[in-house]
Amino acid sequence: MQETVNPLAGLQEGALRGVRVVEMGQLIAGPFAGKTLGEFGAEVIKIEAPGAGDPLRNWRLIKEGTSVWWQVQSRNKKSVALDLRQPQGQDLARQLLQEADVLIENFRPGTLEGWGMSPDELHAINPGLVILRISGYGQTGPYRDLPGFGVVGEAMGGLRYLTGEPGRVPVRVGVSIGDTLAALHGTIGVLTALYHRKVNGGKGQVIDVALHEAVFNVMESLIPEYSAFGAVREAAGSALPGIAPSNAYPCADGWVLVAGNGDSIFKRLMQTIGRDDLGNAPDLANNAGRVARVAEIDAAIGAWTQTQTITTVLEALAAARVPAGRVYTAKDICEDPHYRARDMILTQTTRDGYSVEVPGIVPKLSATPGTIRSSAPKLGDDTDAVLAGMGLSAAQIAQLRTQGVIQ
């Protein structure tokens, strides 16, 4: 079922209702963590610089003057346009953080300290504050002060070396996966720290997430294989080294992905393609044996798939209970009934008045599912309301606007 979002809706819902998050980050890593917390009920107050705001507002394809990416990344958030470079702006931020549960920031290390908002200073006024700090290399170490973006973290974390075809230049994943992995690790850290504070009587703490470490954390057996055997894992194209068969295979009308690496699955796959000789071979009964003959197995699968269409391959393998799939484009995703059935494509009404389809919410909770309560804000949409909630009068707010502290 699709959901049309009312941009004026603001009802707090979800498992994290009552949690107040102040988001000072920009672009991807910090804001993605804020987005995730907001989808499960947290109140997320995003502080943006007056004038331009978060640069993501102008990244990639623009509609009605704003990036459509922004409509996803900043839903369920409130926008406060506040100049943190000015002392008055810093004072207002500290006042806001006195009543917050979580601070998210992804500035270069030392930026918060330069604004008089070091963790020690913030914990002095709010001992329970959970501070998520996402940066290129972390808050400590010899690379601490170097600038770092997601693509650099992907390279240093070991991912970039493994992407692409053997012997060719490594290619990047087509999305900002390093930033998103850092955001997800940061979200885990926030939820863990909030649990510790609530259940174990703990105080606030700092969560230090480095982009390259978030990537490194998902690199599976990369390091123990090097440690134990001196093996440096190399790029392998579409194959999954050491696990066979698992690859992309050519069809008459494109490519299909087949994962036949389970022992019983492999036998069913070989029976389906008419190669019982391989399916029944004693040395191919386990993964180690299949890895030793992976080129032969891949050739056999490819010889069969190239005589078929993608559809016929998928139908045959589904009947044999062999995991397989096509390579989806955005068009394929939007037209797929399974995505629709699981509410993974939703319709969101923007504050500019047009409707746009956006990704649904992951993960799916049965009792307190994530929701889209409000669409992405325009710059400074909530400045007056948030400041008034802090006790500032209309005259004080007007004076701050005249001074350029807020927008």
XYZ file of C-alpha atoms in Angstrom:
407
model
C 0.000 0.000 0.000
C 1.345 3.415 -0.917
C 1.391 6.243 1.579
C 0.773 9.881 0.742
C 2.488 12.067 3.297
C 0.897 15.252 4.570
C 3.673 17.858 4.891
C 1.866 19.386 7.873
C 1.685 16.142 9.812
C 3.819 16.256 12.959
C 2.424 13.660 15.330
C 5.148 11.859 17.245
C 4.980 8.125 16.680
C 7.258 5.140 16.891
C 9.571 3.401 19.306
C 11.800 6.481 19.682
C 9.050 8.992 20.430
C 10.215 11.380 23.125
C 13.845 11.226 21.987
C 15.123 14.619 20.837
C 17.972 14.639 18.330
C 19.941 17.705 17.258
C 21.585 17.129 13.888
C 24.496 19.411 13.024
C 25.914 17.324 10.209
C 25.516 17.847 6.500
C 25.510 15.876 3.260
C 25.292 12.142 3.899
C 26.794 10.320 6.893
C 25.426 12.345 9.814
C 22.084 13.171 8.183
C 21.455 9.537 7.206
C 21.753 8.598 10.879
C 19.326 11.400 11.721
C 16.944 10.209 9.014
C 16.949 6.682 10.427
C 16.250 7.832 13.987
C 13.529 10.163 12.746
C 11.739 7.411 10.872
C 11.269 5.537 14.138
C 9.799 8.455 16.046
C 12.658 10.644 17.259
C 12.217 14.402 16.988
C 15.104 15.509 14.752
C 16.030 19.195 14.758
C 18.459 19.892 11.938
C 20.681 22.952 12.305
C 21.680 24.435 8.939
C 23.739 27.447 7.973
C 21.629 30.449 6.940
C 21.708 31.214 3.244
C 22.522 27.935 1.544
C 21.757 25.306 4.169
C 22.892 21.723 3.747
C 24.667 21.332 0.372
C 22.623 18.173 -0.240
C 19.703 20.493 -1.039
C 21.454 21.127 -4.360
C 23.023 17.734 -5.148
C 22.116 15.684 -8.221
C 18.718 16.174 -9.905
C 16.768 19.285 -8.908
C 12.987 19.840 -8.947
C 11.344 23.110 -7.923
C 14.764 24.396 -6.830
C 15.588 21.488 -4.466
C 17.224 18.103 -4.893
C 14.778 15.196 -4.875
C 17.398 13.354 -2.803
C 16.728 15.925 -0.085
C 13.118 14.766 0.072
C 14.308 11.362 1.302
C 17.283 12.343 3.449
C 15.467 15.027 5.426
C 11.932 13.730 5.883
C 10.674 13.817 9.483
C 13.143 16.609 10.317
C 12.749 20.196 11.451
C 15.030 22.835 9.944
C 16.540 25.585 12.079
C 18.702 28.057 10.166
C 21.332 29.043 12.732
C 24.819 30.475 12.190
C 27.102 28.414 14.424
C 30.072 30.600 13.548
C 28.620 33.447 15.604
C 28.821 33.419 19.423
C 25.082 34.037 19.714
C 24.420 31.077 17.441
C 26.667 28.898 19.569
C 24.835 30.033 22.708
C 21.493 29.089 21.159
C 22.835 25.694 20.132
C 24.045 25.034 23.666
C 20.624 25.977 25.036
C 19.006 23.562 22.605
C 21.439 20.807 23.517
C 20.660 21.213 27.226
C 17.300 19.558 26.541
C 18.446 17.097 23.840
C 19.078 13.380 24.075
C 21.369 13.045 21.064
C 23.735 15.261 19.087
C 24.811 14.151 15.616
C 27.748 15.871 13.920
C 30.051 14.946 11.052
C 32.374 17.928 10.935
C 36.154 17.690 10.835
C 37.509 16.855 14.314
C 38.039 19.976 16.404
C 35.137 21.949 14.892
C 32.826 21.480 17.867
C 35.674 22.316 20.238
C 36.282 25.552 18.326
C 32.660 26.520 18.917
C 32.888 25.895 22.662
C 30.914 22.667 22.374
C 33.435 19.966 23.184
C 31.986 16.787 24.694
C 33.257 17.825 28.130
C 31.605 21.227 27.846
C 28.330 19.723 26.607
C 28.274 17.019 29.270
C 28.781 19.697 31.899
C 25.398 21.179 30.946
C 23.711 17.911 29.920
C 25.315 14.807 31.477
C 22.977 12.457 29.619
C 23.740 13.730 26.123
C 24.718 11.050 23.593
C 27.123 12.556 21.046
C 27.585 10.844 17.689
C 30.707 12.063 15.894
C 31.312 10.795 12.360
C 34.524 11.785 10.605
C 36.941 10.523 7.997
C 39.515 9.020 10.353
C 38.034 9.323 13.839
C 38.676 11.706 16.702
C 42.124 10.275 17.510
C 45.143 8.902 15.669
C 47.744 10.374 13.287
C 45.226 10.954 10.453
C 42.673 12.656 12.696
C 42.962 16.087 11.096
C 43.015 14.992 7.468
C 39.898 15.681 5.391
C 38.028 12.499 4.567
C 35.022 11.706 2.392
C 33.222 8.413 1.947
C 35.113 7.421 -1.188
C 38.419 7.739 0.683
C 37.021 5.668 3.543
C 35.933 2.999 1.064
C 39.473 2.834 -0.311
C 41.235 2.819 3.062
C 38.738 0.357 4.474
C 39.694 -2.217 1.847
C 36.539 -2.189 -0.272
C 37.759 -0.235 -3.286
C 40.629 -2.660 -3.963
C 38.163 -5.510 -4.391
C 35.742 -3.831 -6.784
C 35.942 -4.172 -10.538
C 37.484 -6.721 -12.865
C 40.860 -8.387 -12.139
C 43.774 -6.358 -13.448
C 41.688 -3.263 -14.166
C 41.323 -0.006 -12.269
C 39.169 -0.444 -9.138
C 35.738 1.115 -9.525
C 33.649 2.706 -6.834
C 30.252 1.463 -5.801
C 27.681 3.687 -7.520
C 26.339 5.091 -4.239
C 27.992 6.641 -1.186
C 28.236 3.322 0.599
C 31.054 4.428 2.927
C 28.967 7.290 4.300
C 25.912 5.117 4.699
C 27.820 2.351 6.477
C 29.222 4.957 8.861
C 25.711 6.293 9.465
C 24.343 2.833 10.231
C 27.199 2.091 12.628
C 26.537 5.469 14.236
C 22.846 4.673 14.584
C 23.709 1.385 16.307
C 25.960 3.331 18.642
C 23.240 5.862 19.476
C 20.661 3.185 20.231
C 23.174 1.250 22.352
C 24.106 4.391 24.313
C 20.445 5.325 24.864
C 19.728 1.808 26.132
C 22.698 1.992 28.500
C 21.511 5.356 29.789
C 17.927 4.214 30.312
C 18.329 0.617 31.489
C 21.734 0.592 33.161
C 21.604 4.064 34.661
C 24.520 5.253 32.578
C 25.310 8.783 31.537
C 25.815 10.262 28.113
C 28.851 9.302 26.065
C 30.657 9.929 22.789
C 30.298 7.605 19.815
C 33.351 7.935 17.572
C 32.739 6.572 14.049
C 35.422 6.759 11.354
C 34.356 6.290 7.749
C 37.129 3.837 6.913
C 36.490 1.792 10.061
C 32.805 1.411 9.196
C 33.806 0.010 5.805
C 36.561 -2.118 7.314
C 34.064 -3.658 9.738
C 32.185 -5.377 6.887
C 35.224 -6.782 5.095
C 34.527 -10.301 6.318
C 37.590 -12.615 6.200
C 39.989 -10.088 4.645
C 42.344 -9.714 7.621
C 42.339 -13.207 9.177
C 43.133 -14.689 5.747
C 46.078 -12.335 5.405
C 47.204 -13.052 8.960
C 46.935 -16.821 8.724
C 48.041 -17.371 5.120
C 49.571 -14.118 3.858
C 46.738 -14.101 1.314
C 45.858 -10.708 -0.169
C 42.369 -10.891 -1.559
C 42.129 -9.535 -5.089
C 39.335 -8.125 -7.227
C 37.194 -10.845 -8.774
C 34.612 -9.012 -10.868
C 31.131 -10.405 -10.310
C 32.324 -13.591 -8.606
C 32.553 -14.173 -4.865
C 36.037 -15.624 -4.272
C 36.184 -18.770 -2.226
C 32.454 -19.475 -2.562
C 31.239 -21.427 -5.584
C 29.251 -21.138 -7.656
C 28.159 -17.529 -7.167
C 28.470 -15.244 -10.178
C 26.774 -13.301 -12.951
C 26.064 -15.314 -16.088
C 25.143 -14.174 -19.610
C 21.645 -14.760 -20.981
C 20.310 -14.112 -24.447
C 18.916 -10.761 -23.281
C 21.195 -9.693 -20.427
C 22.698 -11.031 -17.226
C 21.409 -13.158 -14.384
C 22.879 -13.664 -10.915
C 22.985 -17.204 -9.592
C 24.018 -18.280 -6.084
C 24.290 -22.061 -6.138
C 26.892 -22.379 -3.423
C 24.949 -24.502 -0.943
C 25.721 -28.208 -1.194
C 22.147 -29.334 -1.898
C 21.433 -26.214 -3.945
C 24.401 -27.010 -6.178
C 23.025 -30.455 -6.960
C 19.623 -29.014 -7.889
C 21.282 -26.368 -10.043
C 23.331 -28.929 -11.936
C 20.246 -31.091 -12.458
C 18.369 -28.084 -13.845
C 21.063 -27.264 -16.402
C 21.490 -30.894 -17.413
C 24.869 -31.440 -15.770
C 24.239 -34.273 -13.315
C 27.794 -35.377 -13.964
C 28.946 -32.318 -12.052
C 26.136 -32.452 -9.521
C 26.993 -36.017 -8.574
C 30.773 -35.664 -8.648
C 32.120 -36.610 -5.181
C 34.769 -33.887 -5.199
C 32.127 -31.217 -5.849
C 29.930 -32.216 -2.921
C 31.344 -29.411 -0.763
C 32.443 -25.834 -1.253
C 36.178 -26.503 -1.085
C 35.987 -28.930 -3.980
C 33.803 -26.584 -6.026
C 36.203 -23.705 -5.498
C 39.009 -25.818 -6.978
C 36.946 -26.351 -10.150
C 35.058 -23.034 -10.184
C 36.101 -22.103 -13.742
C 34.658 -25.361 -15.064
C 31.432 -24.920 -13.091
C 30.995 -21.305 -14.187
C 31.534 -22.320 -17.796
C 28.871 -25.011 -17.521
C 26.327 -22.621 -16.011
C 27.132 -19.928 -18.563
C 26.765 -22.384 -21.446
C 23.208 -23.049 -20.298
C 22.153 -19.493 -19.427
C 23.317 -17.995 -22.725
C 20.809 -20.170 -24.582
C 17.956 -18.860 -22.407
C 16.276 -15.552 -21.676
C 16.499 -14.026 -18.212
C 12.856 -14.889 -17.607
C 13.213 -18.555 -18.526
C 16.347 -18.897 -16.381
C 14.634 -17.336 -13.363
C 11.542 -19.492 -13.791
C 13.586 -22.687 -14.046
C 15.766 -21.836 -11.055
C 12.802 -20.752 -8.937
C 11.185 -24.117 -9.613
C 14.420 -25.814 -8.517
C 14.710 -23.589 -5.423
C 18.018 -22.115 -6.538
C 18.598 -18.453 -5.512
C 18.804 -16.271 -8.624
C 17.841 -12.796 -9.742
C 18.076 -10.176 -12.406
C 20.090 -6.959 -12.201
C 17.526 -4.287 -11.301
C 17.435 -0.725 -12.582
C 15.429 2.042 -10.919
C 12.650 1.313 -13.443
C 12.680 -2.382 -12.525
C 12.412 -1.558 -8.826
C 9.503 0.835 -9.281
C 7.591 -1.683 -11.421
C 8.233 -4.703 -9.211
C 5.124 -5.937 -7.350
C 7.167 -7.266 -4.422
C 8.541 -3.794 -3.666
C 4.986 -2.442 -3.772
C 3.564 -5.208 -1.619
C 6.093 -4.499 1.119
C 5.594 -0.703 1.077
C 9.122 -0.104 -0.161
C 7.965 2.500 -2.696
C 5.940 5.274 -1.060
C 4.469 8.484 -2.402
C 5.583 11.593 -0.551
C 4.064 15.053 -0.991
C 6.774 17.706 -0.839
C 6.428 21.159 0.668
C 6.638 22.526 -2.867
C 3.347 20.740 -3.538
C 4.381 17.989 -5.925
C 4.356 14.255 -5.268
C 7.403 12.051 -5.643
C 7.980 8.358 -5.065
C 10.590 7.615 -2.420
C 12.075 4.522 -0.747
C 10.134 3.007 2.129
C 11.494 2.349 5.610
C 13.897 -0.382 6.718
C 13.828 -2.341 9.007
C 10.169 -3.265 9.460
C 9.010 -3.441 13.075
C 5.711 -5.215 13.760
C 4.524 -3.156 16.757
C 6.227 0.213 16.201
C 6.931 0.490 12.473
C 8.772 3.430 11.036
C 6.675 6.205 9.518
C 6.997 9.321 7.389
C 5.310 11.925 9.562
C 6.400 15.016 7.657
C 8.108 15.839 4.407
C 11.540 17.428 4.126
C 11.606 21.037 5.359
C 12.546 24.153 3.502
C 15.504 26.008 4.983
C 14.565 27.548 8.319
C 10.968 26.299 8.267
C 11.055 25.585 11.978
C 13.451 28.227 13.278
C 10.799 30.382 14.950
C 8.864 27.471 16.450
C 11.954 25.820 17.929
C 13.326 29.055 19.375
C 9.920 29.960 20.795
C 9.841 26.524 22.412
C 13.149 27.411 24.058
C 11.497 30.462 25.613
C 12.588 33.232 23.241
C 10.088 35.993 22.599
C 8.971 37.160 19.182
C 11.021 40.323 19.670
C 14.168 38.359 20.531
C 13.700 36.129 17.492
C 13.224 39.159 15.261
C 16.402 40.742 16.652
C 18.417 37.572 15.998
C 17.136 37.541 12.421
C 18.127 41.173 11.950
C 21.623 40.339 13.220
C 21.946 37.436 10.752
C 22.229 34.813 13.488
C 19.120 33.006 12.232
C 17.111 32.852 9.055
